[in-house]
Amino acid sequence: MSQSYFGSCLCGTNKFEVIGDFNSFYLCHCSYCQKDTGSFHGANLFSMDAQLKWHSAFDCVKIFNLPDTRHTKAFCTECGSALPYTMNETVVVTPAGALDSKFDMKPNAHLFCKSRNQWDNNLELLPKFDTFPE
Ligand SMILES: [Zn+2]
Ligand SMILES: [Zn+2]
């Protein structure tokens, strides 16, 4: 019996299921991932032997392939949220933040650290608030 993980986009138009296991979890600091996420790194789970199944009423997923690179971004055409896609017809790439199901995998590595921002270091040392600061 395979494990199933469920996820969705911010507006809820797209719902998906990843049937199988996650094999690796990478935080990618490359310049493409910085643009694509608007944040300082991508956080993607890779499944070598999983199946991606959509449970949406409408097809509102756009796949963008950055020309002359291997960089791909799948996103909701309504709300822009990152969504999973299948790479090379076999590898399912799932943005970690798109998942609604809990998963206990920890990231395996930081990638493309040479592109990392100089402020993107020791971030766990910053003050922490449960919501907006008072
Ligand atoms: Zn959406
Ligand atoms: Zn990247």
mmCIF file of N, CA and C and ligand atoms in Angstrom:
data_model
loop_
_atom_site.group_PDB
_atom_site.id
_atom_site.type_symbol
_atom_site.label_atom_id
_atom_site.label_comp_id
_atom_site.label_asym_id
_atom_site.label_seq_id
_atom_site.Cartn_x
_atom_site.Cartn_y
_atom_site.Cartn_z
ATOM 1 N N MET A 1 0.853 -1.192 0.000
ATOM 2 C CA MET A 1 0.000 0.000 0.000
ATOM 3 C C MET A 1 0.890 1.244 0.000
ATOM 4 N N SER A 2 0.743 2.072 -1.038
ATOM 5 C CA SER A 2 1.566 3.268 -1.136
ATOM 6 C C SER A 2 1.027 4.383 -0.256
ATOM 7 N N GLN A 3 1.930 5.189 0.188
ATOM 8 C CA GLN A 3 1.600 6.383 0.950
ATOM 9 C C GLN A 3 1.000 7.415 -0.006
ATOM 10 N N SER A 4 0.021 8.192 0.467
ATOM 11 C CA SER A 4 -0.538 9.273 -0.337
ATOM 12 C C SER A 4 -0.371 10.597 0.386
ATOM 13 N N TYR A 5 0.000 11.612 -0.364
ATOM 14 C CA TYR A 5 0.112 12.959 0.201
ATOM 15 C C TYR A 5 -0.785 13.870 -0.616
ATOM 16 N N PHE A 6 -1.541 14.720 0.071
ATOM 17 C CA PHE A 6 -2.456 15.628 -0.609
ATOM 18 C C PHE A 6 -1.960 17.061 -0.508
ATOM 19 N N GLY A 7 -2.325 17.847 -1.537
ATOM 20 C CA GLY A 7 -1.926 19.244 -1.531
ATOM 21 C C GLY A 7 -2.867 20.075 -2.365
ATOM 22 N N SER A 8 -2.674 21.396 -2.310
ATOM 23 C CA SER A 8 -3.545 22.306 -3.059
ATOM 24 C C SER A 8 -2.854 23.651 -3.193
ATOM 25 N N CYS A 9 -3.450 24.513 -4.040
ATOM 26 C CA CYS A 9 -2.915 25.869 -4.174
ATOM 27 C C CYS A 9 -3.665 26.799 -3.220
ATOM 28 N N LEU A 10 -3.236 28.024 -3.183
ATOM 29 C CA LEU A 10 -3.810 29.014 -2.257
ATOM 30 C C LEU A 10 -5.301 29.241 -2.497
ATOM 31 N N CYS A 11 -5.737 29.322 -3.746
ATOM 32 C CA CYS A 11 -7.142 29.603 -4.035
ATOM 33 C C CYS A 11 -7.999 28.338 -3.998
ATOM 34 N N GLY A 12 -7.366 27.173 -3.949
ATOM 35 C CA GLY A 12 -8.107 25.912 -3.825
ATOM 36 C C GLY A 12 -8.612 25.337 -5.142
ATOM 37 N N THR A 13 -8.329 26.013 -6.273
ATOM 38 C CA THR A 13 -8.778 25.508 -7.572
ATOM 39 C C THR A 13 -8.098 24.184 -7.918
ATOM 40 N N ASN A 14 -6.809 24.100 -7.612
ATOM 41 C CA ASN A 14 -6.048 22.902 -7.928
ATOM 42 C C ASN A 14 -5.807 22.059 -6.684
ATOM 43 N N LYS A 15 -6.199 20.794 -6.780
ATOM 44 C CA LYS A 15 -5.949 19.840 -5.702
ATOM 45 C C LYS A 15 -5.222 18.650 -6.305
ATOM 46 N N PHE A 16 -4.246 18.141 -5.580
ATOM 47 C CA PHE A 16 -3.474 17.031 -6.124
ATOM 48 C C PHE A 16 -3.146 16.001 -5.063
ATOM 49 N N GLU A 17 -2.695 14.871 -5.542
ATOM 50 C CA GLU A 17 -2.290 13.777 -4.673
ATOM 51 C C GLU A 17 -0.983 13.199 -5.222
ATOM 52 N N VAL A 18 -0.028 13.013 -4.361
ATOM 53 C CA VAL A 18 1.206 12.311 -4.738
ATOM 54 C C VAL A 18 1.124 10.938 -4.095
ATOM 55 N N ILE A 19 1.079 9.911 -4.936
ATOM 56 C CA ILE A 19 0.980 8.542 -4.439
ATOM 57 C C ILE A 19 2.365 7.916 -4.540
ATOM 58 N N GLY A 20 2.957 7.652 -3.400
ATOM 59 C CA GLY A 20 4.318 7.111 -3.379
ATOM 60 C C GLY A 20 5.121 7.790 -2.300
ATOM 61 N N ASP A 21 6.412 7.629 -2.361
ATOM 62 C CA ASP A 21 7.281 8.185 -1.325
ATOM 63 C C ASP A 21 8.128 9.319 -1.859
ATOM 64 N N PHE A 22 8.561 10.165 -0.950
ATOM 65 C CA PHE A 22 9.533 11.201 -1.311
ATOM 66 C C PHE A 22 10.924 10.617 -1.087
ATOM 67 N N ASN A 23 11.799 10.770 -2.080
ATOM 68 C CA ASN A 23 13.153 10.224 -1.962
ATOM 69 C C ASN A 23 14.166 11.257 -1.498
ATOM 70 N N SER A 24 13.945 12.503 -1.907
ATOM 71 C CA SER A 24 14.871 13.546 -1.465
ATOM 72 C C SER A 24 14.146 14.877 -1.366
ATOM 73 N N PHE A 25 14.762 15.763 -0.600
ATOM 74 C CA PHE A 25 14.158 17.057 -0.280
ATOM 75 C C PHE A 25 15.293 18.083 -0.315
ATOM 76 N N TYR A 26 15.236 18.965 -1.321
ATOM 77 C CA TYR A 26 16.330 19.917 -1.500
ATOM 78 C C TYR A 26 15.871 21.370 -1.387
ATOM 79 N N LEU A 27 16.712 22.165 -0.757
ATOM 80 C CA LEU A 27 16.519 23.608 -0.697
ATOM 81 C C LEU A 27 17.469 24.199 -1.729
ATOM 82 N N CYS A 28 16.903 24.747 -2.805
ATOM 83 C CA CYS A 28 17.746 25.235 -3.898
ATOM 84 C C CYS A 28 17.836 26.756 -3.875
ATOM 85 N N HIS A 29 19.059 27.247 -3.772
ATOM 86 C CA HIS A 29 19.315 28.685 -3.664
ATOM 87 C C HIS A 29 19.715 29.305 -5.006
ATOM 88 N N CYS A 30 19.507 28.607 -6.124
ATOM 89 C CA CYS A 30 19.915 29.151 -7.427
ATOM 90 C C CYS A 30 19.099 30.401 -7.751
ATOM 91 N N SER A 31 19.607 31.200 -8.676
ATOM 92 C CA SER A 31 18.940 32.472 -8.982
ATOM 93 C C SER A 31 17.556 32.237 -9.604
ATOM 94 N N TYR A 32 17.365 31.116 -10.315
ATOM 95 C CA TYR A 32 16.056 30.815 -10.909
ATOM 96 C C TYR A 32 15.039 30.545 -9.801
ATOM 97 N N CYS A 33 15.430 29.760 -8.801
ATOM 98 C CA CYS A 33 14.509 29.446 -7.701
ATOM 99 C C CYS A 33 14.192 30.694 -6.881
ATOM 100 N N GLN A 34 15.140 31.613 -6.779
ATOM 101 C CA GLN A 34 14.863 32.851 -6.045
ATOM 102 C C GLN A 34 13.788 33.660 -6.763
ATOM 103 N N LYS A 35 13.894 33.785 -8.097
ATOM 104 C CA LYS A 35 12.888 34.514 -8.878
ATOM 105 C C LYS A 35 11.545 33.794 -8.830
ATOM 106 N N ASP A 36 11.598 32.498 -9.034
ATOM 107 C CA ASP A 36 10.401 31.673 -9.186
ATOM 108 C C ASP A 36 9.569 31.644 -7.905
ATOM 109 N N THR A 37 10.244 31.663 -6.747
ATOM 110 C CA THR A 37 9.512 31.622 -5.476
ATOM 111 C C THR A 37 9.308 33.012 -4.892
ATOM 112 N N GLY A 38 10.105 33.986 -5.318
ATOM 113 C CA GLY A 38 10.066 35.306 -4.688
ATOM 114 C C GLY A 38 10.669 35.256 -3.300
ATOM 115 N N SER A 39 11.299 34.145 -2.976
ATOM 116 C CA SER A 39 11.903 33.988 -1.668
ATOM 117 C C SER A 39 13.377 33.649 -1.850
ATOM 118 N N PHE A 40 14.055 33.193 -0.804
ATOM 119 C CA PHE A 40 15.490 32.989 -0.967
ATOM 120 C C PHE A 40 15.886 31.593 -1.395
ATOM 121 N N HIS A 41 14.931 30.673 -1.407
ATOM 122 C CA HIS A 41 15.235 29.360 -1.996
ATOM 123 C C HIS A 41 13.963 28.603 -2.338
ATOM 124 N N GLY A 42 14.100 27.651 -3.261
ATOM 125 C CA GLY A 42 13.037 26.706 -3.524
ATOM 126 C C GLY A 42 13.124 25.607 -2.470
ATOM 127 N N ALA A 43 12.018 24.898 -2.225
ATOM 128 C CA ALA A 43 12.006 23.775 -1.284
ATOM 129 C C ALA A 43 11.180 22.683 -1.952
ATOM 130 N N ASN A 44 11.867 21.771 -2.635
ATOM 131 C CA ASN A 44 11.158 20.770 -3.431
ATOM 132 C C ASN A 44 11.462 19.347 -2.986
ATOM 133 N N LEU A 45 10.401 18.532 -2.989
ATOM 134 C CA LEU A 45 10.506 17.109 -2.680
ATOM 135 C C LEU A 45 10.537 16.345 -3.999
ATOM 136 N N PHE A 46 11.420 15.375 -4.108
ATOM 137 C CA PHE A 46 11.572 14.594 -5.335
ATOM 138 C C PHE A 46 11.176 13.150 -5.083
ATOM 139 N N SER A 47 10.305 12.623 -5.965
ATOM 140 C CA SER A 47 9.866 11.235 -5.855
ATOM 141 C C SER A 47 10.235 10.513 -7.146
ATOM 142 N N MET A 48 11.027 9.473 -7.020
ATOM 143 C CA MET A 48 11.502 8.742 -8.198
ATOM 144 C C MET A 48 10.456 7.767 -8.722
ATOM 145 N N ASP A 49 9.572 7.329 -7.833
ATOM 146 C CA ASP A 49 8.663 6.264 -8.227
ATOM 147 C C ASP A 49 7.254 6.538 -7.700
ATOM 148 N N ALA A 50 6.788 7.782 -7.919
ATOM 149 C CA ALA A 50 5.469 8.145 -7.407
ATOM 150 C C ALA A 50 4.569 8.520 -8.578
ATOM 151 N N GLN A 51 3.296 8.666 -8.271
ATOM 152 C CA GLN A 51 2.333 9.041 -9.292
ATOM 153 C C GLN A 51 1.680 10.354 -8.856
ATOM 154 N N LEU A 52 1.562 11.289 -9.802
ATOM 155 C CA LEU A 52 0.915 12.561 -9.510
ATOM 156 C C LEU A 52 -0.500 12.524 -10.075
ATOM 157 N N LYS A 53 -1.474 12.730 -9.206
ATOM 158 C CA LYS A 53 -2.872 12.645 -9.618
ATOM 159 C C LYS A 53 -3.570 13.964 -9.277
ATOM 160 N N TRP A 54 -4.316 14.503 -10.232
ATOM 161 C CA TRP A 54 -5.034 15.762 -9.992
ATOM 162 C C TRP A 54 -6.466 15.467 -9.601
ATOM 163 N N HIS A 55 -6.984 16.231 -8.652
ATOM 164 C CA HIS A 55 -8.381 16.089 -8.215
ATOM 165 C C HIS A 55 -9.094 17.429 -8.373
ATOM 166 N N SER A 56 -8.839 18.127 -9.465
ATOM 167 C CA SER A 56 -9.406 19.464 -9.644
ATOM 168 C C SER A 56 -10.536 19.422 -10.663
ATOM 169 N N ALA A 57 -11.479 20.334 -10.497
ATOM 170 C CA ALA A 57 -12.605 20.430 -11.424
ATOM 171 C C ALA A 57 -12.156 21.041 -12.756
ATOM 172 N N PHE A 58 -11.185 21.946 -12.705
ATOM 173 C CA PHE A 58 -10.702 22.618 -13.906
ATOM 174 C C PHE A 58 -9.196 22.461 -14.004
ATOM 175 N N ASP A 59 -8.697 22.530 -15.213
ATOM 176 C CA ASP A 59 -7.257 22.485 -15.394
ATOM 177 C C ASP A 59 -6.724 23.913 -15.362
ATOM 178 N N CYS A 60 -6.195 24.318 -14.235
ATOM 179 C CA CYS A 60 -5.663 25.673 -14.091
ATOM 180 C C CYS A 60 -4.186 25.623 -13.743
ATOM 181 N N VAL A 61 -3.473 24.666 -14.348
ATOM 182 C CA VAL A 61 -2.042 24.542 -14.077
ATOM 183 C C VAL A 61 -1.271 24.960 -15.313
ATOM 184 N N LYS A 62 -0.334 25.863 -15.130
ATOM 185 C CA LYS A 62 0.558 26.222 -16.234
ATOM 186 C C LYS A 62 1.957 25.705 -15.902
ATOM 187 N N ILE A 63 2.585 25.112 -16.917
ATOM 188 C CA ILE A 63 3.958 24.645 -16.748
ATOM 189 C C ILE A 63 4.855 25.600 -17.520
ATOM 190 N N PHE A 64 5.775 26.210 -16.838
ATOM 191 C CA PHE A 64 6.724 27.115 -17.490
ATOM 192 C C PHE A 64 8.109 26.477 -17.479
ATOM 193 N N ASN A 65 8.694 26.301 -18.667
ATOM 194 C CA ASN A 65 10.064 25.804 -18.779
ATOM 195 C C ASN A 65 10.949 26.970 -19.173
ATOM 196 N N LEU A 66 11.912 27.281 -18.352
ATOM 197 C CA LEU A 66 12.811 28.387 -18.677
ATOM 198 C C LEU A 66 13.692 27.963 -19.849
ATOM 199 N N PRO A 67 13.612 28.685 -20.989
ATOM 200 C CA PRO A 67 14.355 28.264 -22.179
ATOM 201 C C PRO A 67 15.839 28.055 -21.900
ATOM 202 N N ASP A 68 16.394 27.025 -22.511
ATOM 203 C CA ASP A 68 17.816 26.677 -22.425
ATOM 204 C C ASP A 68 18.296 26.307 -21.025
ATOM 205 N N THR A 69 17.353 25.936 -20.145
ATOM 206 C CA THR A 69 17.753 25.473 -18.805
ATOM 207 C C THR A 69 16.905 24.244 -18.465
ATOM 208 N N ARG A 70 17.182 23.638 -17.322
ATOM 209 C CA ARG A 70 16.355 22.534 -16.844
ATOM 210 C C ARG A 70 15.363 23.020 -15.806
ATOM 211 N N HIS A 71 15.237 24.349 -15.673
ATOM 212 C CA HIS A 71 14.357 24.894 -14.643
ATOM 213 C C HIS A 71 12.905 24.914 -15.118
ATOM 214 N N THR A 72 12.025 24.328 -14.301
ATOM 215 C CA THR A 72 10.595 24.279 -14.599
ATOM 216 C C THR A 72 9.833 24.793 -13.405
ATOM 217 N N LYS A 73 8.750 25.508 -13.684
ATOM 218 C CA LYS A 73 7.856 25.886 -12.603
ATOM 219 C C LYS A 73 6.439 25.598 -13.040
ATOM 220 N N ALA A 74 5.697 24.869 -12.182
ATOM 221 C CA ALA A 74 4.275 24.652 -12.401
ATOM 222 C C ALA A 74 3.551 25.539 -11.407
ATOM 223 N N PHE A 75 2.498 26.215 -11.882
ATOM 224 C CA PHE A 75 1.783 27.118 -10.976
ATOM 225 C C PHE A 75 0.322 27.251 -11.353
ATOM 226 N N CYS A 76 -0.483 27.690 -10.392
ATOM 227 C CA CYS A 76 -1.914 27.904 -10.605
ATOM 228 C C CYS A 76 -2.112 29.180 -11.408
ATOM 229 N N THR A 77 -2.915 29.095 -12.470
ATOM 230 C CA THR A 77 -3.132 30.278 -13.305
ATOM 231 C C THR A 77 -4.061 31.289 -12.628
ATOM 232 N N GLU A 78 -4.721 30.887 -11.551
ATOM 233 C CA GLU A 78 -5.581 31.804 -10.803
ATOM 234 C C GLU A 78 -4.803 32.549 -9.723
ATOM 235 N N CYS A 79 -4.067 31.808 -8.904
ATOM 236 C CA CYS A 79 -3.438 32.434 -7.727
ATOM 237 C C CYS A 79 -1.911 32.422 -7.758
ATOM 238 N N GLY A 80 -1.312 31.743 -8.733
ATOM 239 C CA GLY A 80 0.143 31.770 -8.863
ATOM 240 C C GLY A 80 0.905 30.836 -7.941
ATOM 241 N N SER A 81 0.196 30.087 -7.103
ATOM 242 C CA SER A 81 0.893 29.186 -6.175
ATOM 243 C C SER A 81 1.676 28.116 -6.920
ATOM 244 N N ALA A 82 2.812 27.735 -6.347
ATOM 245 C CA ALA A 82 3.635 26.663 -6.915
ATOM 246 C C ALA A 82 2.909 25.333 -6.781
ATOM 247 N N LEU A 83 3.005 24.507 -7.813
ATOM 248 C CA LEU A 83 2.340 23.200 -7.844
ATOM 249 C C LEU A 83 3.321 22.140 -8.340
ATOM 250 N N PRO A 84 2.999 20.862 -8.105
ATOM 251 C CA PRO A 84 3.913 19.810 -8.543
ATOM 252 C C PRO A 84 3.865 19.578 -10.055
ATOM 253 N N TYR A 85 4.872 18.908 -10.564
ATOM 254 C CA TYR A 85 4.914 18.522 -11.976
ATOM 255 C C TYR A 85 5.750 17.260 -12.082
ATOM 256 N N THR A 86 5.646 16.630 -13.247
ATOM 257 C CA THR A 86 6.442 15.422 -13.484
ATOM 258 C C THR A 86 7.591 15.776 -14.415
ATOM 259 N N MET A 87 8.805 15.474 -13.972
ATOM 260 C CA MET A 87 10.007 15.808 -14.720
ATOM 261 C C MET A 87 10.503 14.558 -15.450
ATOM 262 N N ASN A 88 10.841 14.691 -16.718
ATOM 263 C CA ASN A 88 11.324 13.564 -17.524
ATOM 264 C C ASN A 88 10.381 12.364 -17.488
ATOM 265 N N GLU A 89 9.102 12.635 -17.351
ATOM 266 C CA GLU A 89 8.044 11.613 -17.329
ATOM 267 C C GLU A 89 8.116 10.633 -16.166
ATOM 268 N N THR A 90 9.068 10.790 -15.249
ATOM 269 C CA THR A 90 9.168 9.822 -14.149
ATOM 270 C C THR A 90 9.286 10.450 -12.770
ATOM 271 N N VAL A 91 9.988 11.563 -12.683
ATOM 272 C CA VAL A 91 10.266 12.135 -11.361
ATOM 273 C C VAL A 91 9.201 13.177 -11.011
ATOM 274 N N VAL A 92 8.514 12.965 -9.889
ATOM 275 C CA VAL A 92 7.526 13.941 -9.442
ATOM 276 C C VAL A 92 8.228 14.949 -8.528
ATOM 277 N N VAL A 93 8.099 16.228 -8.885
ATOM 278 C CA VAL A 93 8.708 17.304 -8.106
ATOM 279 C C VAL A 93 7.580 18.054 -7.399
ATOM 280 N N THR A 94 7.601 18.068 -6.089
ATOM 281 C CA THR A 94 6.523 18.684 -5.310
ATOM 282 C C THR A 94 7.064 19.829 -4.453
ATOM 283 N N PRO A 95 6.556 21.061 -4.649
ATOM 284 C CA PRO A 95 6.963 22.154 -3.763
ATOM 285 C C PRO A 95 6.442 21.842 -2.347
ATOM 286 N N ALA A 96 7.333 21.834 -1.381
ATOM 287 C CA ALA A 96 6.978 21.393 -0.023
ATOM 288 C C ALA A 96 5.809 22.199 0.555
ATOM 289 N N GLY A 97 5.770 23.497 0.274
ATOM 290 C CA GLY A 97 4.728 24.350 0.836
ATOM 291 C C GLY A 97 3.356 24.107 0.244
ATOM 292 N N ALA A 98 3.272 23.397 -0.876
ATOM 293 C CA ALA A 98 1.984 23.119 -1.522
ATOM 294 C C ALA A 98 1.249 21.958 -0.839
ATOM 295 N N LEU A 99 1.966 21.204 -0.001
ATOM 296 C CA LEU A 99 1.351 20.026 0.625
ATOM 297 C C LEU A 99 0.458 20.407 1.795
ATOM 298 N N ASP A 100 -0.699 19.779 1.863
ATOM 299 C CA ASP A 100 -1.586 19.916 3.027
ATOM 300 C C ASP A 100 -1.354 18.761 3.991
ATOM 301 N N SER A 101 -0.945 17.612 3.474
ATOM 302 C CA SER A 101 -0.643 16.459 4.323
ATOM 303 C C SER A 101 0.644 16.727 5.092
ATOM 304 N N LYS A 102 0.696 16.197 6.301
ATOM 305 C CA LYS A 102 1.932 16.285 7.076
ATOM 306 C C LYS A 102 2.940 15.299 6.495
ATOM 307 N N PHE A 103 4.196 15.667 6.508
ATOM 308 C CA PHE A 103 5.238 14.718 6.127
ATOM 309 C C PHE A 103 6.407 14.960 7.065
ATOM 310 N N ASP A 104 7.153 13.903 7.349
ATOM 311 C CA ASP A 104 8.184 14.062 8.381
ATOM 312 C C ASP A 104 9.603 14.109 7.822
ATOM 313 N N MET A 105 9.722 14.236 6.494
ATOM 314 C CA MET A 105 11.051 14.265 5.910
ATOM 315 C C MET A 105 11.747 15.600 6.188
ATOM 316 N N LYS A 106 13.022 15.521 6.507
ATOM 317 C CA LYS A 106 13.826 16.737 6.717
ATOM 318 C C LYS A 106 14.615 17.004 5.427
ATOM 319 N N PRO A 107 14.900 18.293 5.120
ATOM 320 C CA PRO A 107 15.690 18.568 3.912
ATOM 321 C C PRO A 107 17.032 17.833 3.939
ATOM 322 N N ASN A 108 17.457 17.368 2.773
ATOM 323 C CA ASN A 108 18.725 16.634 2.665
ATOM 324 C C ASN A 108 19.921 17.565 2.473
ATOM 325 N N ALA A 109 19.685 18.659 1.747
ATOM 326 C CA ALA A 109 20.830 19.527 1.446
ATOM 327 C C ALA A 109 20.380 20.880 0.910
ATOM 328 N N HIS A 110 21.302 21.831 0.998
ATOM 329 C CA HIS A 110 21.160 23.126 0.336
ATOM 330 C C HIS A 110 21.896 22.994 -0.999
ATOM 331 N N LEU A 111 21.248 23.437 -2.091
ATOM 332 C CA LEU A 111 21.900 23.379 -3.405
ATOM 333 C C LEU A 111 22.208 24.795 -3.895
ATOM 334 N N PHE A 112 23.144 24.890 -4.807
ATOM 335 C CA PHE A 112 23.540 26.165 -5.433
ATOM 336 C C PHE A 112 23.866 27.253 -4.405
ATOM 337 N N CYS A 113 24.657 26.852 -3.410
ATOM 338 C CA CYS A 113 25.018 27.799 -2.345
ATOM 339 C C CYS A 113 25.853 28.966 -2.853
ATOM 340 N N LYS A 114 26.464 28.805 -4.029
ATOM 341 C CA LYS A 114 27.249 29.928 -4.566
ATOM 342 C C LYS A 114 26.344 31.093 -4.969
ATOM 343 N N SER A 115 25.047 30.818 -5.194
ATOM 344 C CA SER A 115 24.106 31.894 -5.545
ATOM 345 C C SER A 115 23.379 32.437 -4.316
ATOM 346 N N ARG A 116 23.695 31.866 -3.183
ATOM 347 C CA ARG A 116 22.981 32.219 -1.957
ATOM 348 C C ARG A 116 23.205 33.687 -1.581
ATOM 349 N N ASN A 117 22.147 34.345 -1.089
ATOM 350 C CA ASN A 117 22.289 35.719 -0.628
ATOM 351 C C ASN A 117 23.135 35.764 0.638
ATOM 352 N N GLN A 118 23.863 36.837 0.808
ATOM 353 C CA GLN A 118 24.744 36.915 1.987
ATOM 354 C C GLN A 118 23.935 36.978 3.288
ATOM 355 N N TRP A 119 22.672 37.458 3.223
ATOM 356 C CA TRP A 119 21.861 37.511 4.461
ATOM 357 C C TRP A 119 21.171 36.186 4.766
ATOM 358 N N ASP A 120 21.276 35.243 3.824
ATOM 359 C CA ASP A 120 20.604 33.953 3.972
ATOM 360 C C ASP A 120 21.530 32.978 4.721
ATOM 361 N N ASN A 121 21.737 33.274 5.981
ATOM 362 C CA ASN A 121 22.664 32.471 6.790
ATOM 363 C C ASN A 121 22.279 32.587 8.255
ATOM 364 N N ASN A 122 22.400 31.529 9.007
ATOM 365 C CA ASN A 122 22.081 31.524 10.444
ATOM 366 C C ASN A 122 20.693 32.093 10.723
ATOM 367 N N LEU A 123 19.732 31.820 9.850
ATOM 368 C CA LEU A 123 18.400 32.402 9.985
ATOM 369 C C LEU A 123 17.664 31.892 11.224
ATOM 370 N N GLU A 124 18.065 30.712 11.710
ATOM 371 C CA GLU A 124 17.407 30.158 12.896
ATOM 372 C C GLU A 124 17.761 30.960 14.147
ATOM 373 N N LEU A 125 18.748 31.858 14.041
ATOM 374 C CA LEU A 125 19.130 32.665 15.200
ATOM 375 C C LEU A 125 18.265 33.919 15.363
ATOM 376 N N LEU A 126 17.428 34.227 14.358
ATOM 377 C CA LEU A 126 16.581 35.424 14.427
ATOM 378 C C LEU A 126 15.493 35.274 15.483
ATOM 379 N N PRO A 127 14.976 36.400 16.019
ATOM 380 C CA PRO A 127 13.830 36.319 16.940
ATOM 381 C C PRO A 127 12.658 35.631 16.265
ATOM 382 N N LYS A 128 11.860 34.896 17.041
ATOM 383 C CA LYS A 128 10.725 34.149 16.477
ATOM 384 C C LYS A 128 9.414 34.593 17.106
ATOM 385 N N PHE A 129 8.397 34.825 16.271
ATOM 386 C CA PHE A 129 7.062 35.210 16.729
ATOM 387 C C PHE A 129 6.066 34.202 16.207
ATOM 388 N N ASP A 130 5.029 33.885 16.960
ATOM 389 C CA ASP A 130 4.019 32.926 16.496
ATOM 390 C C ASP A 130 3.103 33.545 15.442
ATOM 391 N N THR A 131 2.917 34.854 15.492
ATOM 392 C CA THR A 131 2.128 35.573 14.479
ATOM 393 C C THR A 131 2.908 36.860 14.168
ATOM 394 N N PHE A 132 2.225 37.928 13.748
ATOM 395 C CA PHE A 132 2.914 39.203 13.566
ATOM 396 C C PHE A 132 3.487 39.640 14.917
ATOM 397 N N PRO A 133 4.606 40.351 14.908
ATOM 398 C CA PRO A 133 5.122 40.840 16.198
ATOM 399 C C PRO A 133 4.146 41.840 16.822
ATOM 400 N N GLU A 134 4.117 41.907 18.143
ATOM 401 C CA GLU A 134 3.229 42.841 18.874
ATOM 402 C C GLU A 134 3.636 44.272 18.571
HETATM 403 ZN ZN ZN B 1 -4.848 28.593 -7.131
HETATM 404 ZN ZN ZN B 2 17.106 26.226 -8.064
#
